[in-house]
Coordinates of C-alpha atoms in Angstrom, one line a residue:
X267 CA 91.6 -17.0 29.2
X268 CA 89.9 -18.5 26.0
X269 CA 92.8 -19.2 23.0
X270 CA 92.1 -19.0 19.4
X271 CA 93.1 -21.1 16.0
X272 CA 92.6 -20.0 12.8
X273 CA 92.3 -22.4 9.5
X274 CA 93.1 -21.0 6.3
X275 CA 93.3 -22.8 2.9
X276 CA 95.2 -21.9 0.3
X277 CA 95.9 -23.2 -3.2
X278 CA 92.8 -24.7 -3.7
X279 CA 89.5 -25.7 -2.5
X280 CA 88.5 -28.9 -1.0
X281 CA 91.9 -29.7 0.6
X282 CA 89.9 -30.9 4.0
X283 CA 90.0 -27.4 6.3
X284 CA 86.8 -29.2 8.2
X285 CA 88.5 -32.4 8.7
X286 CA 91.6 -31.2 9.5
X287 CA 90.0 -28.5 12.2
X288 CA 87.6 -31.8 13.5
X289 CA 90.6 -34.1 13.7
X290 CA 92.8 -31.2 15.6
X291 CA 89.9 -30.5 17.8
X292 CA 89.4 -34.0 18.5
X293 CA 93.3 -34.3 19.7
X294 CA 92.7 -31.6 21.9
X295 CA 89.9 -32.6 23.2
X296 CA 91.1 -36.1 23.9
X297 CA 94.1 -34.5 25.8
X298 CA 91.3 -32.8 28.2
X299 CA 90.7 -29.4 26.7
X300 CA 87.1 -28.1 26.0
X301 CA 87.2 -27.1 22.4
X302 CA 84.6 -25.9 19.7
X303 CA 84.7 -25.4 16.2
X304 CA 83.4 -22.2 14.1
X305 CA 83.2 -22.2 10.4
X306 CA 83.1 -18.3 8.5
X307 CA 81.9 -19.0 4.7
X308 CA 82.7 -16.2 2.5
X309 CA 78.9 -16.3 0.4
X310 CA 76.2 -13.5 0.5
X311 CA 73.7 -16.1 1.4
X312 CA 72.3 -15.7 4.9
X313 CA 72.6 -19.4 5.4
X314 CA 72.8 -22.6 3.3
X315 CA 69.1 -23.3 3.7
X316 CA 68.2 -22.0 0.1
X317 CA 71.1 -23.6 -1.4
X318 CA 70.7 -26.2 -4.1
X319 CA 72.7 -29.7 -2.5
X320 CA 74.6 -29.9 -5.8
X321 CA 75.9 -25.9 -5.1
X322 CA 77.3 -26.6 -1.5
X323 CA 76.6 -30.3 -0.2
X324 CA 73.8 -31.0 2.0
X325 CA 72.7 -28.3 4.6
X326 CA 73.5 -29.3 8.3
X327 CA 71.0 -28.7 10.9
X328 CA 71.7 -27.9 14.5
X329 CA 69.8 -28.4 17.6
X330 CA 68.8 -24.9 17.9
X331 CA 67.3 -24.8 14.2
X332 CA 70.5 -23.2 12.4
X333 CA 70.5 -24.4 8.4
X334 CA 74.5 -24.5 8.4
X335 CA 77.4 -25.8 6.5
X336 CA 78.1 -29.4 6.3
X337 CA 81.6 -29.0 7.8
X338 CA 79.6 -28.4 11.5
X339 CA 78.8 -32.1 10.4
X340 CA 82.1 -32.9 10.9
X341 CA 82.7 -30.9 13.7
X342 CA 79.7 -32.8 15.9
X343 CA 80.5 -36.3 14.6
X344 CA 84.3 -36.3 15.5
X345 CA 83.7 -34.1 18.9
X346 CA 80.5 -35.6 19.7
X347 CA 79.5 -32.3 21.2
X348 CA 76.5 -29.8 19.6
X349 CA 77.0 -27.2 17.5
X350 CA 74.5 -23.9 17.1
X351 CA 73.8 -21.1 15.2
X352 CA 76.9 -19.3 16.5
X353 CA 78.9 -21.9 15.1
X354 CA 78.5 -21.1 11.8
X355 CA 78.6 -17.3 10.3
X356 CA 78.2 -16.5 6.2
X357 CA 78.9 -12.6 4.3
X358 CA 75.6 -12.1 4.3
X359 CA 74.9 -12.4 7.7
X360 CA 77.6 -10.2 8.7
X361 CA 76.7 -7.5 6.1
X362 CA 72.7 -8.0 7.1
X363 CA 73.6 -7.2 10.9
X364 CA 75.6 -3.9 9.9
X365 CA 73.1 -2.7 7.5
X366 CA 70.4 -3.0 9.6
X367 CA 72.4 -1.2 12.4
X368 CA 73.3 1.4 10.2
X369 CA 69.5 1.9 9.2
X370 CA 68.5 2.0 13.3
X371 CA 71.0 4.8 13.2
X372 CA 73.5 3.1 15.6
X373 CA 76.8 4.5 14.0
X374 CA 75.6 7.9 14.1
X375 CA 75.6 9.2 11.0
X376 CA 79.3 8.1 10.0
X377 CA 80.2 6.3 6.8
X378 CA 80.1 2.6 7.0
X379 CA 82.8 0.9 5.4
X380 CA 84.5 -2.7 5.1
X381 CA 87.2 -1.5 7.6
X382 CA 86.0 -1.0 10.7
X383 CA 82.4 -1.9 10.4
X384 CA 82.4 -5.0 8.8
X385 CA 85.8 -6.3 10.3
X386 CA 84.7 -5.3 13.5
X387 CA 81.5 -7.5 13.2
X388 CA 83.8 -10.4 12.1
X389 CA 85.8 -10.2 14.9
X390 CA 83.2 -9.9 17.5
X391 CA 81.4 -13.5 16.0
X392 CA 84.6 -14.9 16.1
X393 CA 85.1 -14.2 19.9
X394 CA 81.3 -14.6 21.0
X395 CA 81.5 -18.3 21.8
X396 CA 84.6 -17.5 24.0
X397 CA 82.7 -14.7 25.9
X398 CA 81.6 -17.0 28.9
X399 CA 84.8 -18.8 28.9
X400 CA 83.0 -22.6 28.8
X401 CA 86.2 -23.1 26.0
X402 CA 90.0 -23.4 26.6
X403 CA 90.5 -23.4 23.0
X404 CA 88.3 -22.4 19.6
X405 CA 89.1 -23.2 16.3
X406 CA 88.0 -20.9 13.3
X407 CA 88.0 -22.7 10.1
X408 CA 87.6 -20.1 7.2
X409 CA 85.8 -20.9 4.2
X410 CA 87.2 -20.2 0.7
X411 CA 91.1 -19.9 0.0
X412 CA 93.4 -17.1 0.4
X413 CA 93.4 -14.7 -2.4
X414 CA 89.4 -14.8 -2.9
X415 CA 87.8 -11.7 -3.2
X416 CA 85.3 -12.6 -1.2
X417 CA 87.5 -13.6 1.9
X418 CA 89.3 -10.4 2.6
X419 CA 87.5 -9.1 4.8
X420 CA 87.9 -12.4 7.0
X421 CA 91.6 -12.3 6.6
X422 CA 91.9 -8.7 7.6
X423 CA 89.8 -9.5 10.8
X424 CA 92.0 -12.1 11.6
X425 CA 94.8 -10.0 11.2
X426 CA 93.4 -7.1 13.3
X427 CA 92.5 -10.0 16.2
X428 CA 95.5 -11.5 16.4
X429 CA 97.1 -8.0 16.9
X430 CA 94.5 -7.6 19.7
X431 CA 94.9 -10.7 21.4
X432 CA 99.0 -10.7 21.5
X433 CA 101.7 -13.7 20.9
X434 CA 100.2 -17.0 22.9
X435 CA 96.9 -16.4 22.5
X436 CA 96.4 -17.5 18.7
X437 CA 97.5 -18.9 16.1
X438 CA 97.3 -19.6 12.3
X439 CA 97.4 -23.0 10.7
X440 CA 97.5 -22.7 6.8
X441 CA 96.2 -25.6 5.0
X442 CA 97.6 -25.8 1.4
X443 CA 98.6 -28.0 -1.3
X444 CA 102.1 -29.9 -2.3
X445 CA 101.4 -31.4 -5.6
X446 CA 103.3 -34.2 -7.5
X447 CA 104.0 -33.7 -11.0
X448 CA 104.0 -37.3 -12.3
X449 CA 106.4 -36.3 -15.7
X450 CA 109.1 -34.4 -13.5
X451 CA 108.8 -37.3 -10.7
X452 CA 108.7 -35.1 -7.9
X453 CA 106.8 -32.9 -5.2
X454 CA 106.4 -29.1 -5.8
X455 CA 106.5 -26.7 -2.8
X456 CA 106.2 -23.4 -5.0
X457 CA 102.2 -23.2 -4.9
X458 CA 102.5 -23.3 -1.0
X459 CA 105.3 -20.7 -0.9
X460 CA 102.8 -18.4 -3.5
X461 CA 100.0 -19.1 -1.2
X462 CA 101.8 -18.4 2.1
X463 CA 103.2 -15.3 0.2
X464 CA 99.8 -14.1 -0.4
X465 CA 98.8 -14.4 3.2
X466 CA 101.7 -12.7 4.2
X467 CA 100.7 -9.7 2.2
X468 CA 97.6 -9.2 4.0
X469 CA 99.6 -9.1 7.0
X470 CA 99.6 -12.7 8.5
X471 CA 102.1 -15.1 9.0
X472 CA 101.1 -18.5 9.5
X473 CA 102.8 -20.4 12.5
X474 CA 102.1 -24.0 11.0
X475 CA 101.6 -25.5 7.7
X476 CA 99.4 -28.6 6.8
X477 CA 100.8 -30.0 3.4
X478 CA 97.8 -32.2 2.0
X479 CA 99.9 -34.2 -0.7
X480 CA 99.6 -37.9 -2.5
X481 CA 103.2 -38.6 -1.0
X482 CA 105.0 -38.2 2.0
X483 CA 107.3 -35.2 2.6
X484 CA 110.8 -36.2 2.9
X485 CA 113.3 -34.1 5.2
X486 CA 114.5 -31.4 2.5
X487 CA 111.0 -30.7 1.7
X488 CA 110.6 -30.0 4.6
X489 CA 113.5 -27.8 5.0
X490 CA 112.4 -26.1 2.0
X491 CA 108.5 -25.4 2.9
X492 CA 110.0 -23.9 6.3
X493 CA 112.8 -21.9 4.8
X494 CA 110.9 -20.1 2.3
X495 CA 107.2 -19.8 4.3
X496 CA 109.3 -18.9 7.4
X497 CA 108.5 -21.3 10.0
X498 CA 109.8 -23.7 12.7
X499 CA 110.5 -26.9 10.5
X500 CA 108.6 -29.1 13.2
X501 CA 105.6 -26.8 12.2
X502 CA 105.4 -28.5 8.7
X503 CA 102.5 -30.9 9.1
X504 CA 102.2 -33.7 6.6
X505 CA 98.8 -34.5 5.3
X506 CA 98.4 -37.3 3.1
X507 CA 95.6 -38.6 1.5
X508 CA 94.1 -41.4 3.6
X509 CA 91.6 -44.1 3.4
X510 CA 88.8 -42.8 5.5
X511 CA 88.2 -39.3 7.3
X512 CA 89.0 -41.3 10.5
X513 CA 92.0 -42.0 10.3
X514 CA 93.3 -38.2 10.0
X515 CA 93.1 -37.3 14.0
X516 CA 95.7 -40.8 14.2
X517 CA 98.1 -39.0 11.4
X518 CA 98.0 -35.9 13.0
X519 CA 98.7 -37.5 16.3
X520 CA 101.8 -39.0 14.3
X521 CA 102.8 -35.9 13.0
X522 CA 102.5 -34.0 16.8
X523 CA 100.1 -31.6 15.2
X524 CA 98.4 -31.3 18.3
X525 CA 101.7 -30.8 20.8
X526 CA 103.0 -28.0 18.0
X527 CA 99.8 -25.9 18.4
X528 CA 99.9 -26.7 22.2
X529 CA 103.4 -25.7 22.7
X530 CA 103.0 -22.5 20.7
X531 CA 99.9 -21.3 22.9
X532 CA 102.1 -22.1 25.8
X533 CA 99.5 -24.9 26.9
X534 CA 100.3 -27.9 28.9
X535 CA 101.2 -31.3 26.6
X536 CA 101.8 -33.6 29.4
X537 CA 98.3 -35.3 29.3
X538 CA 98.6 -37.6 26.4
X539 CA 95.4 -37.9 24.2
X540 CA 92.9 -40.7 25.2
X541 CA 91.9 -42.0 21.7
X542 CA 91.0 -45.5 22.8
X543 CA 87.2 -45.8 21.8
X544 CA 88.0 -43.8 18.5
X545 CA 90.7 -46.7 17.5
X546 CA 88.3 -49.4 18.8
X547 CA 86.0 -47.9 16.4
X548 CA 88.7 -47.8 13.8
X549 CA 89.3 -51.4 14.1
X550 CA 85.5 -52.3 13.3
X551 CA 85.5 -50.4 10.6
X552 CA 88.8 -51.7 8.8
X553 CA 88.1 -55.3 9.9
X554 CA 84.5 -56.1 9.1
X555 CA 82.8 -59.6 9.5
X556 CA 80.1 -59.1 6.5
X557 CA 79.7 -56.8 3.8
X558 CA 76.0 -55.7 2.9
X559 CA 74.7 -53.2 0.2
X560 CA 72.3 -50.7 0.7
X561 CA 70.2 -48.4 -1.8
X562 CA 70.0 -44.7 -1.1
X563 CA 67.1 -43.8 -3.5
X564 CA 67.1 -39.9 -3.8
X565 CA 67.3 -36.9 -6.2
X566 CA 70.7 -35.6 -5.7
X567 CA 73.0 -39.0 -6.0
X568 CA 75.6 -37.4 -8.1
X569 CA 77.0 -35.6 -5.6
X570 CA 78.0 -37.6 -2.9
X571 CA 78.3 -34.6 -0.5
X572 CA 74.6 -33.8 -0.6
X573 CA 73.7 -37.1 1.6
X574 CA 76.9 -36.4 3.5
X575 CA 75.5 -37.2 6.9
X576 CA 73.5 -40.2 5.9
X577 CA 76.8 -41.8 4.2
X578 CA 78.6 -41.5 7.5
X579 CA 75.8 -42.7 9.7
X580 CA 76.1 -45.9 7.7
X581 CA 79.8 -46.0 8.0
X582 CA 79.4 -45.7 12.1
X583 CA 76.6 -47.8 12.4
X584 CA 78.4 -50.3 10.1
X585 CA 81.2 -50.3 12.6
X586 CA 79.1 -51.1 15.6
X587 CA 77.2 -54.1 13.2
X588 CA 81.2 -55.1 12.4
X589 CA 79.8 -54.8 8.9
X590 CA 80.8 -53.2 5.4
X591 CA 77.7 -50.9 4.4
X592 CA 78.0 -50.3 0.5
X593 CA 76.0 -47.2 0.0
X594 CA 74.2 -47.3 -3.7
X595 CA 73.1 -44.5 -5.0
X596 CA 70.1 -44.5 -7.1
X597 CA 68.1 -41.9 -9.0
X598 CA 64.9 -41.8 -8.0
X599 CA 63.6 -40.8 -11.5
X600 CA 65.3 -43.9 -13.0
X601 CA 63.5 -46.6 -11.0
X602 CA 59.8 -47.3 -12.7
X603 CA 57.5 -50.8 -12.5
X604 CA 59.2 -52.3 -15.2
X605 CA 63.0 -52.4 -13.7
X606 CA 62.4 -51.6 -9.6
X607 CA 63.1 -55.9 -9.3
X608 CA 66.5 -55.6 -11.4
X609 CA 67.5 -52.4 -9.4
X610 CA 66.7 -53.3 -5.8
X611 CA 67.1 -57.3 -6.2
X612 CA 70.4 -57.2 -4.7
X613 CA 70.3 -55.3 -1.9
X614 CA 69.8 -55.7 1.6
X615 CA 67.8 -52.6 2.3
X616 CA 66.5 -49.4 0.5
X617 CA 66.6 -46.2 2.1
X618 CA 64.7 -43.6 0.5
X619 CA 66.3 -40.1 1.0
X620 CA 65.0 -36.2 2.5
X621 CA 64.2 -33.5 -0.4
X622 CA 62.1 -31.1 -1.4
X623 CA 60.0 -31.0 -4.6
X624 CA 58.2 -33.6 -6.9
X625 CA 61.1 -34.6 -9.2
X626 CA 61.9 -38.5 -8.8
X627 CA 58.7 -38.9 -6.7
X628 CA 57.2 -41.4 -8.6
X629 CA 60.6 -43.6 -8.7
X630 CA 60.3 -43.5 -4.8
X631 CA 56.9 -44.6 -4.6
X632 CA 57.6 -47.6 -6.9
X633 CA 60.6 -48.7 -4.8
X634 CA 59.0 -48.0 -1.6
X635 CA 55.8 -50.2 -3.2
X636 CA 58.3 -53.0 -4.0
X637 CA 60.1 -53.5 -0.5
X638 CA 56.9 -53.3 1.3
X639 CA 55.4 -56.1 -0.8
X640 CA 59.0 -58.0 -0.5
X641 CA 60.0 -57.9 3.1
X642 CA 62.9 -55.8 2.1
X643 CA 64.0 -53.4 5.1
X644 CA 62.9 -49.9 4.6
X645 CA 63.8 -47.0 6.1
X646 CA 62.6 -43.4 4.9
X647 CA 63.9 -40.1 6.0
X648 CA 61.8 -37.0 6.4
X649 CA 60.5 -36.6 2.7
X650 CA 61.1 -40.6 2.6
X651 CA 58.7 -40.8 5.2
X652 CA 56.3 -39.1 3.3
X653 CA 56.5 -40.7 0.4
X654 CA 56.1 -44.2 2.4
X655 CA 52.9 -42.7 3.9
X656 CA 51.5 -41.7 0.4
X657 CA 52.5 -45.0 -1.1
X658 CA 50.5 -47.0 1.4
X659 CA 47.4 -44.4 0.9
X660 CA 47.5 -45.3 -2.6
X661 CA 48.2 -49.0 -2.7
X662 CA 46.7 -50.2 0.7
X663 CA 43.9 -48.0 1.4
X664 CA 43.2 -47.3 -2.0
X665 CA 43.1 -43.3 -1.9
X666 CA 42.7 -42.3 -5.7
X667 CA 45.8 -40.1 -6.1
X668 CA 46.7 -39.6 -2.5
X669 CA 49.7 -37.1 -2.5
X670 CA 51.4 -34.6 -0.3
X671 CA 49.9 -30.8 -0.8
X672 CA 53.5 -29.8 -1.6
X673 CA 53.6 -32.0 -4.8
X674 CA 49.8 -31.4 -5.6
X675 CA 48.0 -29.1 -3.9
X676 CA 44.3 -29.8 -5.5
X677 CA 44.8 -33.6 -4.6
X678 CA 41.5 -34.6 -2.7
X679 CA 43.5 -36.9 -0.4
X680 CA 46.4 -34.6 0.9
X681 CA 47.8 -37.0 3.5
X682 CA 50.6 -35.1 3.9
X683 CA 49.7 -31.4 4.3
X684 CA 51.1 -28.1 5.1
X685 CA 51.3 -27.0 8.8
X686 CA 48.8 -24.2 9.2
X687 CA 51.3 -22.1 10.7
X688 CA 53.2 -22.2 7.4
X689 CA 49.9 -21.5 4.7
X690 CA 50.8 -18.0 4.7
X691 CA 54.6 -17.7 4.8
X692 CA 55.9 -16.4 1.4
X693 CA 59.6 -16.1 1.6
X694 CA 62.0 -19.1 1.2
X695 CA 64.9 -20.1 3.9
X696 CA 64.1 -20.2 8.2
X697 CA 60.2 -20.7 7.3
X698 CA 60.2 -24.8 8.3
X699 CA 59.9 -26.8 11.4
X700 CA 63.6 -26.6 12.3
X701 CA 65.9 -28.0 14.7
X702 CA 65.4 -30.3 17.8
X703 CA 61.7 -31.4 18.7
X704 CA 60.4 -33.9 21.1
X705 CA 59.0 -37.3 20.6
X706 CA 57.1 -40.0 22.7
X707 CA 57.6 -43.1 21.4
X708 CA 54.4 -45.8 21.9
X709 CA 55.4 -49.2 23.9
X710 CA 55.5 -52.0 22.0
X711 CA 56.6 -50.6 18.9
X712 CA 59.4 -51.3 16.8
X713 CA 60.3 -47.8 17.5
X714 CA 60.4 -48.5 21.0
X715 CA 62.4 -51.5 21.0
X716 CA 65.2 -49.2 18.9
X717 CA 65.7 -46.3 21.0
X718 CA 65.1 -48.1 24.6
X719 CA 62.8 -45.4 25.8
X720 CA 60.0 -43.5 25.5
X721 CA 61.1 -39.8 25.2
X722 CA 63.3 -39.0 22.8
X723 CA 64.4 -35.7 20.6
X724 CA 65.1 -35.3 17.0
X725 CA 66.3 -32.5 14.5
X726 CA 63.8 -31.4 11.9
X727 CA 64.0 -29.2 8.8
X728 CA 60.7 -29.6 6.8
X729 CA 57.2 -27.6 6.0
X730 CA 55.0 -30.9 5.5
X731 CA 53.3 -33.2 8.1
X732 CA 51.2 -36.2 8.1
X733 CA 47.6 -35.3 7.8
X734 CA 46.1 -36.5 11.3
X735 CA 42.2 -36.7 9.7
X736 CA 43.9 -40.2 7.8
X737 CA 45.5 -41.3 10.8
X738 CA 42.6 -43.9 12.3
X739 CA 42.5 -45.0 8.6
X740 CA 46.4 -45.9 8.6
X741 CA 46.8 -47.5 11.6
X742 CA 43.2 -49.7 11.4
X743 CA 45.3 -51.2 8.0
X744 CA 48.9 -51.9 9.6
X745 CA 50.6 -48.6 9.3
X746 CA 51.6 -46.9 13.3
X747 CA 52.2 -43.7 13.9
X748 CA 54.9 -44.9 16.8
X749 CA 56.5 -41.8 17.6
X750 CA 54.1 -38.7 18.2
X751 CA 55.5 -34.7 19.5
X752 CA 53.6 -34.2 22.3
X753 CA 53.0 -30.4 22.0
X754 CA 51.0 -30.7 18.7
X755 CA 50.2 -34.1 18.1
X756 CA 52.3 -34.4 14.7
X757 CA 53.4 -37.7 13.6
X758 CA 57.1 -38.3 13.9
X759 CA 57.6 -41.8 13.3
X760 CA 55.4 -44.3 11.1
X761 CA 56.2 -48.2 11.0
X762 CA 54.5 -51.2 9.6
X763 CA 53.3 -54.2 11.5
X764 CA 53.8 -57.3 9.5
X765 CA 57.4 -56.3 8.0
X766 CA 61.0 -57.2 9.2
X767 CA 61.8 -53.8 9.4
X768 CA 59.8 -50.7 7.6
X769 CA 60.6 -47.5 9.6
X770 CA 60.4 -44.1 8.6
X771 CA 60.8 -40.5 10.1
X772 CA 59.9 -37.0 10.1
X773 CA 62.7 -36.0 11.3
X774 CA 66.3 -36.2 10.5
X775 CA 68.6 -39.0 12.6
X776 CA 71.6 -39.1 10.6
X777 CA 72.1 -35.2 11.9
X778 CA 72.7 -37.3 15.4
X779 CA 75.0 -39.7 14.9
X780 CA 78.5 -39.6 15.7
X781 CA 81.5 -42.0 16.1
X782 CA 81.3 -41.9 20.0
X783 CA 77.2 -42.9 19.4
X784 CA 76.0 -44.1 16.1
X785 CA 72.3 -43.3 15.6
X786 CA 70.1 -46.3 16.9
X787 CA 67.7 -46.3 13.6
X788 CA 70.8 -46.5 11.7
X789 CA 72.3 -49.2 13.6
X790 CA 69.2 -51.4 13.8
X791 CA 68.4 -50.5 10.4
X792 CA 71.9 -52.0 8.8
X793 CA 71.3 -54.6 11.6
X794 CA 67.7 -55.6 10.0
X795 CA 69.6 -55.4 6.4
X796 CA 72.5 -57.5 7.3
X797 CA 69.7 -60.3 8.6
X798 CA 67.6 -59.8 5.3
X799 CA 71.4 -60.3 3.3
X800 CA 71.8 -63.7 4.8
X801 CA 68.3 -64.9 4.2
X802 CA 68.4 -64.4 0.7
X803 CA 71.7 -65.7 0.2
X804 CA 70.4 -69.3 1.9
X805 CA 67.3 -69.1 -0.7

């Protein structure tokens, strides 16, 4: 029978519920258990697809095309297993389902209420992944913090579900903050006590406390927390600030979080976790033999979480190359013809990031022209690929004012244009080419050498495509379409013939990069950038 773990948060947001959930799942997986994680978000948006990245960080796209919370990226990077639409549920999706059923008459005229109708739907979704008994353990992370109005239906659903499941088939982990007051020179447990008290008022006794802290918890602090929060002393887990999120599984192993969980769920602890490959990765990550700086040119550079998966993919690709990758974020709007050389002259490579809209477009085009003409390794993702096509059209093919019809609907040369099936869509959200699509790679190309195979699958999130009307012109001038979608003949990858590394994809390779399998495009781009930096130093 599937066991359920619920992870709640208290005191403040951004304590790292996603990382703790992913780390625990990694430890349980390393012990041989089949584990998955799901995220329940309390906001009323149907999904994060229409949210500004400054609001909620990046929108993470799954294989089946779901636009989800960025925590699902952590789940996949740690576990190396794909998530799906079922792994991320929002209040908006819950309410939409219940209201649709009410309109259909499914409730037989009854008054539709938060309890039982909303809570029943939340419970149904919480148990959905466990119905086919594919997993031994399902971890459910609840977004927000205990005490938020938005979170109340989720907390109530957990209370009911725990009662229905019984004692040994579920547990609650409460992640909270133990702050250090510098003036007093001591750690304070009161915020945690109040947070647990609030949880108790809702009818939930946490089984395990994970305490985020900047300083180690001594035995007195642990005893105090155990006593006043009514948990076993071995269930007070220290989560100290770590140099990297990839250190957290080993820190949780040291604190015996996985062992405590399994004991409480009455599951075997005899198989010690196999973390050899994880430790090898960490060893390479912490002991690089080289260091490079790669420029990330984009719109949302003020918020690191806006490009979370890209930054993590660089960490993973850097470790494989035994190279520390420093990502230098440059606002596209700040780049122009006069300063581009100064901004990019010290970087080993340039990545132009994905996004929507025309803000910063000119800066991206200037950056791409510079790296194309100066032999600097270039990697374009989604809009970055489209910008590479526009820049090449304007400056090499001399197509005056060539553009994407997203930026200029009246352009005479729409080298990037709207997909036919999207021309009459008016609603935003869920209207794009989303999720995994196949791609066939041409032999003898750089893409073929990078992937080492002719057929791949990558995840998409966009509406606009390369305009095949111009394809012959581009290929004749040296920009090759090295990857093509076999179903509809859409261009997936472009590259330049006579350039050390100039590759751009219509898809988002960062979404498939994991600790166990760093993405080959990132690995190759980092390797090319490392080689370029050595050449520059020799000069």
